[in-house]
N, CA, C and O atoms as CSV, one atom per row, in Angstrom:
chain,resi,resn,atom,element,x,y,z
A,1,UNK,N,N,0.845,-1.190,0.000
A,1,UNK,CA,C,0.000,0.000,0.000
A,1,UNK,C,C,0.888,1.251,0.000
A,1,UNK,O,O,1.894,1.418,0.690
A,2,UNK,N,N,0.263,2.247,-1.036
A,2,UNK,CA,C,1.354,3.778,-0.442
A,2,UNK,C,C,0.435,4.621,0.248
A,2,UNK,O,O,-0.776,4.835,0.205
A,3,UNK,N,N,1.818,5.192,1.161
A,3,UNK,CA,C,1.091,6.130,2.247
A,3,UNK,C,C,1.044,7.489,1.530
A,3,UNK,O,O,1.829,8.097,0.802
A,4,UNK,N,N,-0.434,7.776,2.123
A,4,UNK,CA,C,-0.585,9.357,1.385
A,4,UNK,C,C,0.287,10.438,2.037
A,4,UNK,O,O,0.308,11.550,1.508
A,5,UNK,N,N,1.223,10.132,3.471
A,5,UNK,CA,C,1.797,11.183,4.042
A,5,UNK,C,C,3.271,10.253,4.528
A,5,UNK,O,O,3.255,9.052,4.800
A,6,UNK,N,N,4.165,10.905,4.543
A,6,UNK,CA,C,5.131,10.696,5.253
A,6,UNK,C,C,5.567,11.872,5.881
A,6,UNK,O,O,4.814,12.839,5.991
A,7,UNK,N,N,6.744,11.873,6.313
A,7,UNK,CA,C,7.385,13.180,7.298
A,7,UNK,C,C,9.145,12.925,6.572
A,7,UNK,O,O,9.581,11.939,5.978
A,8,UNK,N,N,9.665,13.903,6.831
A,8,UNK,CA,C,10.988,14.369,7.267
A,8,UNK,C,C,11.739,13.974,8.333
A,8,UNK,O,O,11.044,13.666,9.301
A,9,UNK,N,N,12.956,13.870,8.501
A,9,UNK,CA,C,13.719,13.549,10.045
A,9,UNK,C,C,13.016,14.291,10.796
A,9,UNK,O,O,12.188,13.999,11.659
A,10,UNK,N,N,13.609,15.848,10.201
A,10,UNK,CA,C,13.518,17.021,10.746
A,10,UNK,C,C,11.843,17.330,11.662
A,10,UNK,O,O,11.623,18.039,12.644
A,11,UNK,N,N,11.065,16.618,10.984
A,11,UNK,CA,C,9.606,16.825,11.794
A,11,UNK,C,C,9.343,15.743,12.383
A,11,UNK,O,O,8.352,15.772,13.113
A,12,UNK,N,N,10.102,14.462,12.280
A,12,UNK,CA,C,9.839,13.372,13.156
A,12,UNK,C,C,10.650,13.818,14.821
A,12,UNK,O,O,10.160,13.728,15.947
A,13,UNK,N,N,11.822,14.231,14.464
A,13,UNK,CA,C,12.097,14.169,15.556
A,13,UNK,C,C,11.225,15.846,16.387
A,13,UNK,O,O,10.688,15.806,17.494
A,14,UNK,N,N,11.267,16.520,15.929
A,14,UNK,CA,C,10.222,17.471,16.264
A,14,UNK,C,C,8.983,16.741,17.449
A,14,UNK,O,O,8.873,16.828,18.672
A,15,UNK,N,N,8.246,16.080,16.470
A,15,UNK,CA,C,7.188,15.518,17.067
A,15,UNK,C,C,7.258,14.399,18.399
A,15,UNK,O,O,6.452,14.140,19.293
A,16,UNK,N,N,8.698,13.851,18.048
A,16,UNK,CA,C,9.098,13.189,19.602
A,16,UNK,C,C,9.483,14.433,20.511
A,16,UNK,O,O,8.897,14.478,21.593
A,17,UNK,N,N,10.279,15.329,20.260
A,17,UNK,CA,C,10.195,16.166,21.560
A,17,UNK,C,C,8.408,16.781,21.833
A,17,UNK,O,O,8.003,17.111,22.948
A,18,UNK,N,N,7.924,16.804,21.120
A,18,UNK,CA,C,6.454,17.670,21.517
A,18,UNK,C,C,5.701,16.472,22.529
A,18,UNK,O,O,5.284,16.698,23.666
A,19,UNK,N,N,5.639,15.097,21.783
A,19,UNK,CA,C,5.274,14.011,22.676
A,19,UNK,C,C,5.608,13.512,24.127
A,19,UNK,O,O,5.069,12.833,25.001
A,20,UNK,N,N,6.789,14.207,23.927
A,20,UNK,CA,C,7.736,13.959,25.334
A,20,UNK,C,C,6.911,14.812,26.309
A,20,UNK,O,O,6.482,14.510,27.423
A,21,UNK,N,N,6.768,16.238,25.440
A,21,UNK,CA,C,6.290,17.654,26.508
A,21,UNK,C,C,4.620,17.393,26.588
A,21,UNK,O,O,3.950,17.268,27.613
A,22,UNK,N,N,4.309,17.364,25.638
A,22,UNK,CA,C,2.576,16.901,25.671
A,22,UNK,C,C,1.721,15.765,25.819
A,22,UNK,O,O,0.535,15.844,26.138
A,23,UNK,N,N,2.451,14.518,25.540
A,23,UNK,CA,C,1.596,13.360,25.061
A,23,UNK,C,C,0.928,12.553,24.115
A,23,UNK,O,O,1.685,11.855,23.440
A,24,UNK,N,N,0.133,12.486,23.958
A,24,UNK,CA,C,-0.024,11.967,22.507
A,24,UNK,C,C,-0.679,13.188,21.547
A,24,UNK,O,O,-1.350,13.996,22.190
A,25,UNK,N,N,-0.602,13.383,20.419
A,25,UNK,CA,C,-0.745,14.610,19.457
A,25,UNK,C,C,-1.554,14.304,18.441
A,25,UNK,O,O,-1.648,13.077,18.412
A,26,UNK,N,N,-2.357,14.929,17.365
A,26,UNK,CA,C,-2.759,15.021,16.667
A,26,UNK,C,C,-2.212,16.271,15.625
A,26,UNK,O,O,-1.800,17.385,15.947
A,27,UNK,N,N,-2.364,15.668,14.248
A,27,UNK,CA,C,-2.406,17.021,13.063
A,27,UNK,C,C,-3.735,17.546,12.609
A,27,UNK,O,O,-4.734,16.846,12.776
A,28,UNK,N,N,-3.803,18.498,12.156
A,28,UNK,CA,C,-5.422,19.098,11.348
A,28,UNK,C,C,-4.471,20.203,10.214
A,28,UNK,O,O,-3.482,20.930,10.116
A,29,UNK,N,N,-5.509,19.718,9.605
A,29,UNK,CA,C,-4.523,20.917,8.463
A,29,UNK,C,C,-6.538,21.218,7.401
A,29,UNK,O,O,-7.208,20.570,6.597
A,30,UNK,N,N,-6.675,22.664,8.187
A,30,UNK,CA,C,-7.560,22.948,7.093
A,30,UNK,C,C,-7.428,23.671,5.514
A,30,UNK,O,O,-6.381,23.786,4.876
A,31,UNK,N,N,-8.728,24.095,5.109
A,31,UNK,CA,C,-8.460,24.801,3.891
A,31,UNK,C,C,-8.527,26.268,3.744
A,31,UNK,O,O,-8.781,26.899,2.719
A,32,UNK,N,N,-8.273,26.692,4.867
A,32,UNK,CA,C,-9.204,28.078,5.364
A,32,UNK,C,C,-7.991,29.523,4.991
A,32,UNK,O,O,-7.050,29.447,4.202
A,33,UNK,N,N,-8.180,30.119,5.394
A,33,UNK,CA,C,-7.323,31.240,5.195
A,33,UNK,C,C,-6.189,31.177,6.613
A,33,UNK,O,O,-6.234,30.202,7.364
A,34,UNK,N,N,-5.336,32.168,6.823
A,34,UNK,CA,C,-4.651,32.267,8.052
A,34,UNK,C,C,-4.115,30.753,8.876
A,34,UNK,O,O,-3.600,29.970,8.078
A,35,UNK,N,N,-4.151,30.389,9.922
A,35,UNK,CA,C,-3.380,29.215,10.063
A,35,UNK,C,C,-3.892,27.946,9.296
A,35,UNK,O,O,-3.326,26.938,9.718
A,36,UNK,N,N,-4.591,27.752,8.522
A,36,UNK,CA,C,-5.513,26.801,7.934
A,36,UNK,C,C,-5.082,26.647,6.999
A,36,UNK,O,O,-5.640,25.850,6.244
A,37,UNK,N,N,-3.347,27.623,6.383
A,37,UNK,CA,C,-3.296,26.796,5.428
A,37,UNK,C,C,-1.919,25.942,5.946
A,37,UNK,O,O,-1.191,25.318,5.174
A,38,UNK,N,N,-1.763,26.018,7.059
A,38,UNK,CA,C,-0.280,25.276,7.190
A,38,UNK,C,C,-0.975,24.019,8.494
A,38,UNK,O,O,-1.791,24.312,9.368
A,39,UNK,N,N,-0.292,22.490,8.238
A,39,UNK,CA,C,-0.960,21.994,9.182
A,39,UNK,C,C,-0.589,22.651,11.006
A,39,UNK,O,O,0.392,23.318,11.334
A,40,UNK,N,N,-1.597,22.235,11.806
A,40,UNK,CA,C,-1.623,22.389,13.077
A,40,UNK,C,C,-1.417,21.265,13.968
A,40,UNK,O,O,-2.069,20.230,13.822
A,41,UNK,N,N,-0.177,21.464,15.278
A,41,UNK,CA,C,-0.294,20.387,15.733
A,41,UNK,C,C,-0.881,20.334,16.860
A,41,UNK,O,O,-0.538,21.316,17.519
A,42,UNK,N,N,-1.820,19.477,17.591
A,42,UNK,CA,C,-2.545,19.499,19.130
A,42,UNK,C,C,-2.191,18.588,19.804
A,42,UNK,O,O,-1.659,17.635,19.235
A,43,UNK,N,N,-2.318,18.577,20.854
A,43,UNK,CA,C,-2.377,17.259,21.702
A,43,UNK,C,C,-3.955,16.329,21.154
A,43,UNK,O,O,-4.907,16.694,20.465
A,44,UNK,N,N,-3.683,15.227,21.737
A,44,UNK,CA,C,-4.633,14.418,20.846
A,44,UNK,C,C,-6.121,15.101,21.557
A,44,UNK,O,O,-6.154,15.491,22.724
A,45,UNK,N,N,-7.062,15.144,20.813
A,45,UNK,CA,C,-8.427,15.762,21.410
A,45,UNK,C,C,-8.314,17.210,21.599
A,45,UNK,O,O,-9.179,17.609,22.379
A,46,UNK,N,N,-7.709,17.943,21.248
A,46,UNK,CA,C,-7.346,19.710,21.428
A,46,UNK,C,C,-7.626,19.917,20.166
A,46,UNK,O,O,-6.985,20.897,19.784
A,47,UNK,N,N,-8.241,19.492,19.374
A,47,UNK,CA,C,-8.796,19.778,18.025
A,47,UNK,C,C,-10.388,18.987,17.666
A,47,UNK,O,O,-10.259,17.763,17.667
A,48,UNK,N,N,-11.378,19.312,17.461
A,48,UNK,CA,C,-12.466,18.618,17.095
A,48,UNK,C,C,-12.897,18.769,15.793
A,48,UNK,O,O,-13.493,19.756,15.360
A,49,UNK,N,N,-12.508,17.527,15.011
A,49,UNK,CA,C,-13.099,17.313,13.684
A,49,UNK,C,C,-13.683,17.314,13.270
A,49,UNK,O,O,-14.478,16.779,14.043
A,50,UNK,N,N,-14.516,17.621,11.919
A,50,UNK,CA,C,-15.934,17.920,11.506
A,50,UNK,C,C,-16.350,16.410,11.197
A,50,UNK,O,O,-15.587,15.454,11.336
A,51,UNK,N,N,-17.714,16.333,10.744
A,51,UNK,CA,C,-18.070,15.683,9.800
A,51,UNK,C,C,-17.476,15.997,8.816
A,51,UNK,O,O,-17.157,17.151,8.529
A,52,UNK,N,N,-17.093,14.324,7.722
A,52,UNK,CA,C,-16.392,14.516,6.574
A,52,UNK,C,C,-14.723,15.066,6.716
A,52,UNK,O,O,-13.879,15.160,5.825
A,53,UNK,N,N,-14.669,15.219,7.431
A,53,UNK,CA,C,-13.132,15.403,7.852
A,53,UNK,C,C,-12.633,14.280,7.438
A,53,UNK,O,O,-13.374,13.328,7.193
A,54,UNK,N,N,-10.850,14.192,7.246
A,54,UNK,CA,C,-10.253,12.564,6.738
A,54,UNK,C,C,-9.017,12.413,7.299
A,54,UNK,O,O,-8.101,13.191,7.033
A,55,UNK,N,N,-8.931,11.758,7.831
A,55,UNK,CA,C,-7.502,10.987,8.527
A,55,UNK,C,C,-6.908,10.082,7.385
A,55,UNK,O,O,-7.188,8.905,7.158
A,56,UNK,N,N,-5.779,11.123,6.534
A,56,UNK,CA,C,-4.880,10.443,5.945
A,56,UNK,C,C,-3.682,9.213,5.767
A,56,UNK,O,O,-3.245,8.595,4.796
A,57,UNK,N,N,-3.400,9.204,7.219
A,57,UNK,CA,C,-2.646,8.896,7.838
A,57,UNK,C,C,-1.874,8.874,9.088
A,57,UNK,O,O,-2.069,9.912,9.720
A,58,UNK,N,N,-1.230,8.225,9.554
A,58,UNK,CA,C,-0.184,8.748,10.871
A,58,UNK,C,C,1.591,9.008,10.422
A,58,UNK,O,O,2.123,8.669,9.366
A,59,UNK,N,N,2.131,9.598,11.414
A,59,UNK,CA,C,3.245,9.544,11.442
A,59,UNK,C,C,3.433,9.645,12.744
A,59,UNK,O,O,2.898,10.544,13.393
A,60,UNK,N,N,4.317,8.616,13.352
A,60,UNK,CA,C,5.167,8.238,14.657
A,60,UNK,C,C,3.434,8.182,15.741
A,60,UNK,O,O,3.028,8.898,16.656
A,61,UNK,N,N,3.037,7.375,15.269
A,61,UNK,CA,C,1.282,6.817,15.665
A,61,UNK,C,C,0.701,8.333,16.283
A,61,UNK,O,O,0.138,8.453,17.371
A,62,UNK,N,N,0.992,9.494,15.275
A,62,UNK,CA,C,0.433,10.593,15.535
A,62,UNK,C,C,-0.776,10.783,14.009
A,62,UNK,O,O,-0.455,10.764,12.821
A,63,UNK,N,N,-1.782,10.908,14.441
A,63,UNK,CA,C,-3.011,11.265,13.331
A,63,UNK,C,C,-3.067,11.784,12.650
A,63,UNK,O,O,-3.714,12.701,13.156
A,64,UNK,N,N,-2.837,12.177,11.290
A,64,UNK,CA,C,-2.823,13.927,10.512
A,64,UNK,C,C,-4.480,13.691,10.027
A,64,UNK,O,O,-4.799,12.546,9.706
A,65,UNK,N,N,-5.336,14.592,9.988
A,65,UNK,CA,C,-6.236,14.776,9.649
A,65,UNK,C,C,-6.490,15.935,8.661
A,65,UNK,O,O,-5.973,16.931,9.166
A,66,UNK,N,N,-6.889,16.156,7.824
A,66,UNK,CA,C,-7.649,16.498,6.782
A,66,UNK,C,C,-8.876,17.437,6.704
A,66,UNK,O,O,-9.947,16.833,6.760
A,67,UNK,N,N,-8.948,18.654,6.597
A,67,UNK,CA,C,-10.616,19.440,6.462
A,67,UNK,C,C,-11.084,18.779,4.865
A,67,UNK,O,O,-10.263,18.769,3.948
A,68,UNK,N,N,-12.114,18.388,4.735
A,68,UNK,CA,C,-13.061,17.467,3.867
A,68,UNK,C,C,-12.574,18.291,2.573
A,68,UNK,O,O,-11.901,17.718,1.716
A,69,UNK,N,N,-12.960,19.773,2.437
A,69,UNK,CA,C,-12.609,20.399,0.996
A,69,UNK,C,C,-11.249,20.460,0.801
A,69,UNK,O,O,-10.897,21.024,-0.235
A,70,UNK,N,N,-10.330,19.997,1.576
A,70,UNK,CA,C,-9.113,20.449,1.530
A,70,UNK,C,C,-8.671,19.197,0.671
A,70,UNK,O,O,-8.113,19.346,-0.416
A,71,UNK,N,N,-8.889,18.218,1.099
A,71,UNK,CA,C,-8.941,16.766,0.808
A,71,UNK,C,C,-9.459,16.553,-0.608
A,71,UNK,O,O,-8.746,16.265,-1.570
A,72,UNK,N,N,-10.554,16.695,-0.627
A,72,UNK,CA,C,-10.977,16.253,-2.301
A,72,UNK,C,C,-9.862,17.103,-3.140
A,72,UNK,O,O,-9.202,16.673,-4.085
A,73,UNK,N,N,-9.820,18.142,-2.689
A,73,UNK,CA,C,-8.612,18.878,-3.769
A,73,UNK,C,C,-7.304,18.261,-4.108
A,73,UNK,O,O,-6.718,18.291,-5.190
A,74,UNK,N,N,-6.875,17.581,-2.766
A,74,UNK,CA,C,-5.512,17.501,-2.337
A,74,UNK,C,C,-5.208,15.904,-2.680
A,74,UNK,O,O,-4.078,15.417,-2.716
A,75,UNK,N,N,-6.672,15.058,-2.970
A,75,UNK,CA,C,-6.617,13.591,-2.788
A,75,UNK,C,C,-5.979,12.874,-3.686
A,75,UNK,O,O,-5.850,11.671,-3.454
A,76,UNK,N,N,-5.375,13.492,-5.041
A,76,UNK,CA,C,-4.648,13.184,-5.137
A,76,UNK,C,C,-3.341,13.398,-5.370
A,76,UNK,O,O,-2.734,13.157,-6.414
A,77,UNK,N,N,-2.819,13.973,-4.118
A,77,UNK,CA,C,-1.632,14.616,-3.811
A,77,UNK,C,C,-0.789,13.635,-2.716
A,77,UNK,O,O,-1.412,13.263,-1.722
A,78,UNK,N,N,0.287,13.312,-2.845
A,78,UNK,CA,C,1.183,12.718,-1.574
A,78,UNK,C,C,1.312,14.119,-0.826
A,78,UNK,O,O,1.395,15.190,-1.428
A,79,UNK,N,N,1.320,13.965,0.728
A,79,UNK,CA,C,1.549,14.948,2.042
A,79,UNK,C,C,3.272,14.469,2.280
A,79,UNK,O,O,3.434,13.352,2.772
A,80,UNK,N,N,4.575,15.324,1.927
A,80,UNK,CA,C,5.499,15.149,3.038
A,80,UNK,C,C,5.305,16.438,4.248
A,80,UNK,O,O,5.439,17.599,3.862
A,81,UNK,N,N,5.033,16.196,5.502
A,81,UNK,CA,C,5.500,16.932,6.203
A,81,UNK,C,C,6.504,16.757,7.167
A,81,UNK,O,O,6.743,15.923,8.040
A,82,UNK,N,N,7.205,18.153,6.606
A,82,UNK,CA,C,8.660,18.850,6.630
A,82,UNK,C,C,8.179,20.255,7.868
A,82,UNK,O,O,7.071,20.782,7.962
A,83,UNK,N,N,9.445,20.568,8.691
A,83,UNK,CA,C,9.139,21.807,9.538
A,83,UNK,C,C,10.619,22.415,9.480
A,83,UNK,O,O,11.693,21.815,9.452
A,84,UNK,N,N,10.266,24.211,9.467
A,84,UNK,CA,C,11.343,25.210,9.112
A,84,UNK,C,C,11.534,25.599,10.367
A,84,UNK,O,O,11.233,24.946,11.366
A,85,UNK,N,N,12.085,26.769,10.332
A,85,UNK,CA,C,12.636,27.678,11.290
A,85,UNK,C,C,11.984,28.817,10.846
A,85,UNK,O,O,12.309,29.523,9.891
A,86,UNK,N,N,10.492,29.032,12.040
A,86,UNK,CA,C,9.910,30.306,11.148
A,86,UNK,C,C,8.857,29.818,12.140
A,86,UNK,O,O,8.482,28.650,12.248
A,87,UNK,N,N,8.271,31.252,13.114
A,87,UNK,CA,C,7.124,31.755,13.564
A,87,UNK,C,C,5.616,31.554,12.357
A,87,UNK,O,O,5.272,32.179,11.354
A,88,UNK,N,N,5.162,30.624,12.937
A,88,UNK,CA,C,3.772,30.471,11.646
A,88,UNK,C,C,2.902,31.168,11.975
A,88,UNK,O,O,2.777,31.627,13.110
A,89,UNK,N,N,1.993,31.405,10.832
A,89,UNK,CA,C,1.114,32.616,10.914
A,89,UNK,C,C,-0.163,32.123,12.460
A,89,UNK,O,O,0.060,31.091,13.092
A,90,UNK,N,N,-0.833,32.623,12.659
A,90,UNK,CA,C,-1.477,32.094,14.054
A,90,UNK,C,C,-1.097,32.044,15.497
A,90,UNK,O,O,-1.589,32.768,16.362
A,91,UNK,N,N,-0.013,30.964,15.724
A,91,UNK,CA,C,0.692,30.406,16.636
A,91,UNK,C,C,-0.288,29.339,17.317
A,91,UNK,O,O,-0.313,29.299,18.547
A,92,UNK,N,N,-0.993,28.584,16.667
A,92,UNK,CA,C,-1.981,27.730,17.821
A,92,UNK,C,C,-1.101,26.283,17.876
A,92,UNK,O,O,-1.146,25.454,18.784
A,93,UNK,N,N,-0.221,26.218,16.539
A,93,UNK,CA,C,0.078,24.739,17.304
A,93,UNK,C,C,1.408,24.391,17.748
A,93,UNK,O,O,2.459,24.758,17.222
A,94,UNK,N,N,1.267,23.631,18.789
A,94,UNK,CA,C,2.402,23.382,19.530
A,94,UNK,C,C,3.760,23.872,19.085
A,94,UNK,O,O,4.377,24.375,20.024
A,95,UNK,N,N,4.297,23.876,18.142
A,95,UNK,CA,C,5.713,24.311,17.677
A,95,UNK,C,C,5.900,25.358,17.879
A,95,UNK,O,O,7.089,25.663,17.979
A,96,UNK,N,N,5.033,26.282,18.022
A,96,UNK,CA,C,5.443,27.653,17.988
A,96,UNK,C,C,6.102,27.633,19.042
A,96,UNK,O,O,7.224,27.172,18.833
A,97,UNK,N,N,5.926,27.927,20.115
A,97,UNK,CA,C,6.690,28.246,21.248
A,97,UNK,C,C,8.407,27.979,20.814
A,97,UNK,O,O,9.171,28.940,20.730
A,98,UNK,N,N,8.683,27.134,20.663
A,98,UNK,CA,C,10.094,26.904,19.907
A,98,UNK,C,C,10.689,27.028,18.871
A,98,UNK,O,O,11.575,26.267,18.481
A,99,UNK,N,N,10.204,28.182,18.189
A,99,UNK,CA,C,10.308,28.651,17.137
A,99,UNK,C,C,10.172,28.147,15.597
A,99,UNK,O,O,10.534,28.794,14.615
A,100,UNK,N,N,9.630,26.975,15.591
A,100,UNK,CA,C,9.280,26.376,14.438
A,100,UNK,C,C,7.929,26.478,13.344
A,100,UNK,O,O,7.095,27.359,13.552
A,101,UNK,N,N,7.799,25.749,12.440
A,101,UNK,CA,C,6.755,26.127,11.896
A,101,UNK,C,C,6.290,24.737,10.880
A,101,UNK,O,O,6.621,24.828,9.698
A,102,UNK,N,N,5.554,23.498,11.306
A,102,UNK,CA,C,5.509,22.444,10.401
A,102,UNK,C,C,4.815,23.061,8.947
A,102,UNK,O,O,4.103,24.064,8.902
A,103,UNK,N,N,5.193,22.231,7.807
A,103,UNK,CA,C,4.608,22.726,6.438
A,103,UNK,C,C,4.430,21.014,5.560
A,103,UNK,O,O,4.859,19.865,5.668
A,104,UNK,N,N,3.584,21.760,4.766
A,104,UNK,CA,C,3.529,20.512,4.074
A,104,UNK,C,C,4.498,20.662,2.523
A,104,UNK,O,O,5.344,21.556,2.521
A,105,UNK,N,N,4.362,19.830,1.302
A,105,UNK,CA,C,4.995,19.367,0.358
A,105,UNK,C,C,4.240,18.667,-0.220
A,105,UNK,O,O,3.801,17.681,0.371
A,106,UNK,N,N,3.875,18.921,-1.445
A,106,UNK,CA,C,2.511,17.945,-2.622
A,106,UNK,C,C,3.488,17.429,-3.201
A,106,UNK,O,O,4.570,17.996,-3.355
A,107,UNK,N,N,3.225,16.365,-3.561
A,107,UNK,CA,C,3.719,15.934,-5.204
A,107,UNK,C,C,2.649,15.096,-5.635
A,107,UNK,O,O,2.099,14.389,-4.791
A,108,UNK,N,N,2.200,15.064,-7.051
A,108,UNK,CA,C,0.961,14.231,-7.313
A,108,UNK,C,C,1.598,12.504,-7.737
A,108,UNK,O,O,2.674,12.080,-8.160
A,109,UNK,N,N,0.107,11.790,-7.306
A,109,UNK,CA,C,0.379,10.472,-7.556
A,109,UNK,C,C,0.705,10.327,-8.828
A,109,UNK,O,O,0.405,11.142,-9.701
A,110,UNK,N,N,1.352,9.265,-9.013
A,110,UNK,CA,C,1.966,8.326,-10.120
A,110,UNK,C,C,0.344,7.416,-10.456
A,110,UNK,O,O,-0.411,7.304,-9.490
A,111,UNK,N,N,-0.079,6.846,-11.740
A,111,UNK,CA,C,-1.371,6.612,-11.960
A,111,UNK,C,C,-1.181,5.507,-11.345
A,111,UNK,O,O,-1.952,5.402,-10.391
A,112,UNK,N,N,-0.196,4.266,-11.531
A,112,UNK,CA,C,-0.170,3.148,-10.551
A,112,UNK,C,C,0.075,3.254,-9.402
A,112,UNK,O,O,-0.294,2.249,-8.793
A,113,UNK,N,N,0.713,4.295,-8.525
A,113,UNK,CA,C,0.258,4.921,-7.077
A,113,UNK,C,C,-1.225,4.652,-6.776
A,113,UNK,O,O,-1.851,3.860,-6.073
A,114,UNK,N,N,-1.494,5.603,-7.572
A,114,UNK,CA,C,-3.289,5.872,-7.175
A,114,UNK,C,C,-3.796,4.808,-7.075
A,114,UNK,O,O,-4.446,4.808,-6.030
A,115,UNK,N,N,-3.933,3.136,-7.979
A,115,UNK,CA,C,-4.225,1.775,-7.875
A,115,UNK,C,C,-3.897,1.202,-5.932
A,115,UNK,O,O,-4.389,0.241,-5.341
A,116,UNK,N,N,-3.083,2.064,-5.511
A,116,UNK,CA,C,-2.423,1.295,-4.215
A,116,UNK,C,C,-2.226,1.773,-3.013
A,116,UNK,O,O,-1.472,1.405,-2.112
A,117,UNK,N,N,-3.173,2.849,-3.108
A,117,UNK,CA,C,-2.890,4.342,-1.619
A,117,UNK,C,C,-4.129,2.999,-0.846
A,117,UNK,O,O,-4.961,2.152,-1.173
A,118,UNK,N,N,-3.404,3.672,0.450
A,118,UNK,CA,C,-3.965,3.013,1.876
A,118,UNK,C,C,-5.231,3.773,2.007
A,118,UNK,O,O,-5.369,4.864,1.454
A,119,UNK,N,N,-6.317,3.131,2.846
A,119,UNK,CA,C,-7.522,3.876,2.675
A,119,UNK,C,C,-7.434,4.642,3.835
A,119,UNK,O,O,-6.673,4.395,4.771
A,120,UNK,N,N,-8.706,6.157,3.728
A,120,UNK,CA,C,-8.894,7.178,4.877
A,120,UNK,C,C,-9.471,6.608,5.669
A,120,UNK,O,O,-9.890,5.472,5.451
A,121,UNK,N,N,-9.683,7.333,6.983
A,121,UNK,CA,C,-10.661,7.282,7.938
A,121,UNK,C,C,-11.594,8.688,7.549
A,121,UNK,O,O,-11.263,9.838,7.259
A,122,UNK,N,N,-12.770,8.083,7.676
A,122,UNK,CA,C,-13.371,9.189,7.168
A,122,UNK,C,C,-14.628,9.671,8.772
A,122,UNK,O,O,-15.084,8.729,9.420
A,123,UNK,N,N,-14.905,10.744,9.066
A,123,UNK,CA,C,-15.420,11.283,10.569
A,123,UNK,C,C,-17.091,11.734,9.547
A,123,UNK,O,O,-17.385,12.588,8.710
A,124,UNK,N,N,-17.972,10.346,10.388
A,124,UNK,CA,C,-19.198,10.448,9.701
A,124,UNK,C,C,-20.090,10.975,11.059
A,124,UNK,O,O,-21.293,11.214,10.953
């Protein structure tokens, strides 16, 4: 199966220090204007998902989730998320405080990709 998301060193190990400080975490990455377009990270349950929302995947058994319009756009796009050195617009999720800023990275599927992506969780 291919995964619709992977990560970077650089944001894996990120996400083990945040786990260390917080616990278990969640991603949301909406389609919205202002922090909505870069994903957000929470502690797990510090974010409430819509209906139609989609859980793409995990990284380091952390959730990334999906806003529904963001998704049909994006579905067929691979997610790497990668994190800079850079105050993100907002500041709601966890990284900020330490000056970081997680981001994502598209690249579109390959047509025999698309035959073999892992399925969503979808929030009915």
């Amino acid at each position: 199966m291919i995964k619709r998301i992977d990560a970077s060193e650089k944001a894996i190990e990120l996400i083990k220090i945040l786990k260390e400080k917080h616990g278990e975490l969640m991603f949301y990455q909406a389609g919205g204007c202002c922090e909505g377009t870069q994903p957000q990270c929470f502690e797990k349950g510090g974010f409430y998902q819509r209906t139609g929302d989609i859980c793409i995947g995990t990284i380091e058994d952390t959730e990334f989730w999906v806003d529904k319009d963001l998704f049909e756009y994006w579905k067929h796009a691979h997610f790497t998320l990668n994190v800079i050195d850079a105050f993100g617009v907002g500041g709601f999720s966890l990284e900020t405080p330490l000056k970081k800023t997680f981001q994502i990275e598209y690249r579109i599927f390959t047509e025999e990709e698309e035959k073999e992506l892992e399925p969503v969780k979808i929030i009915f």
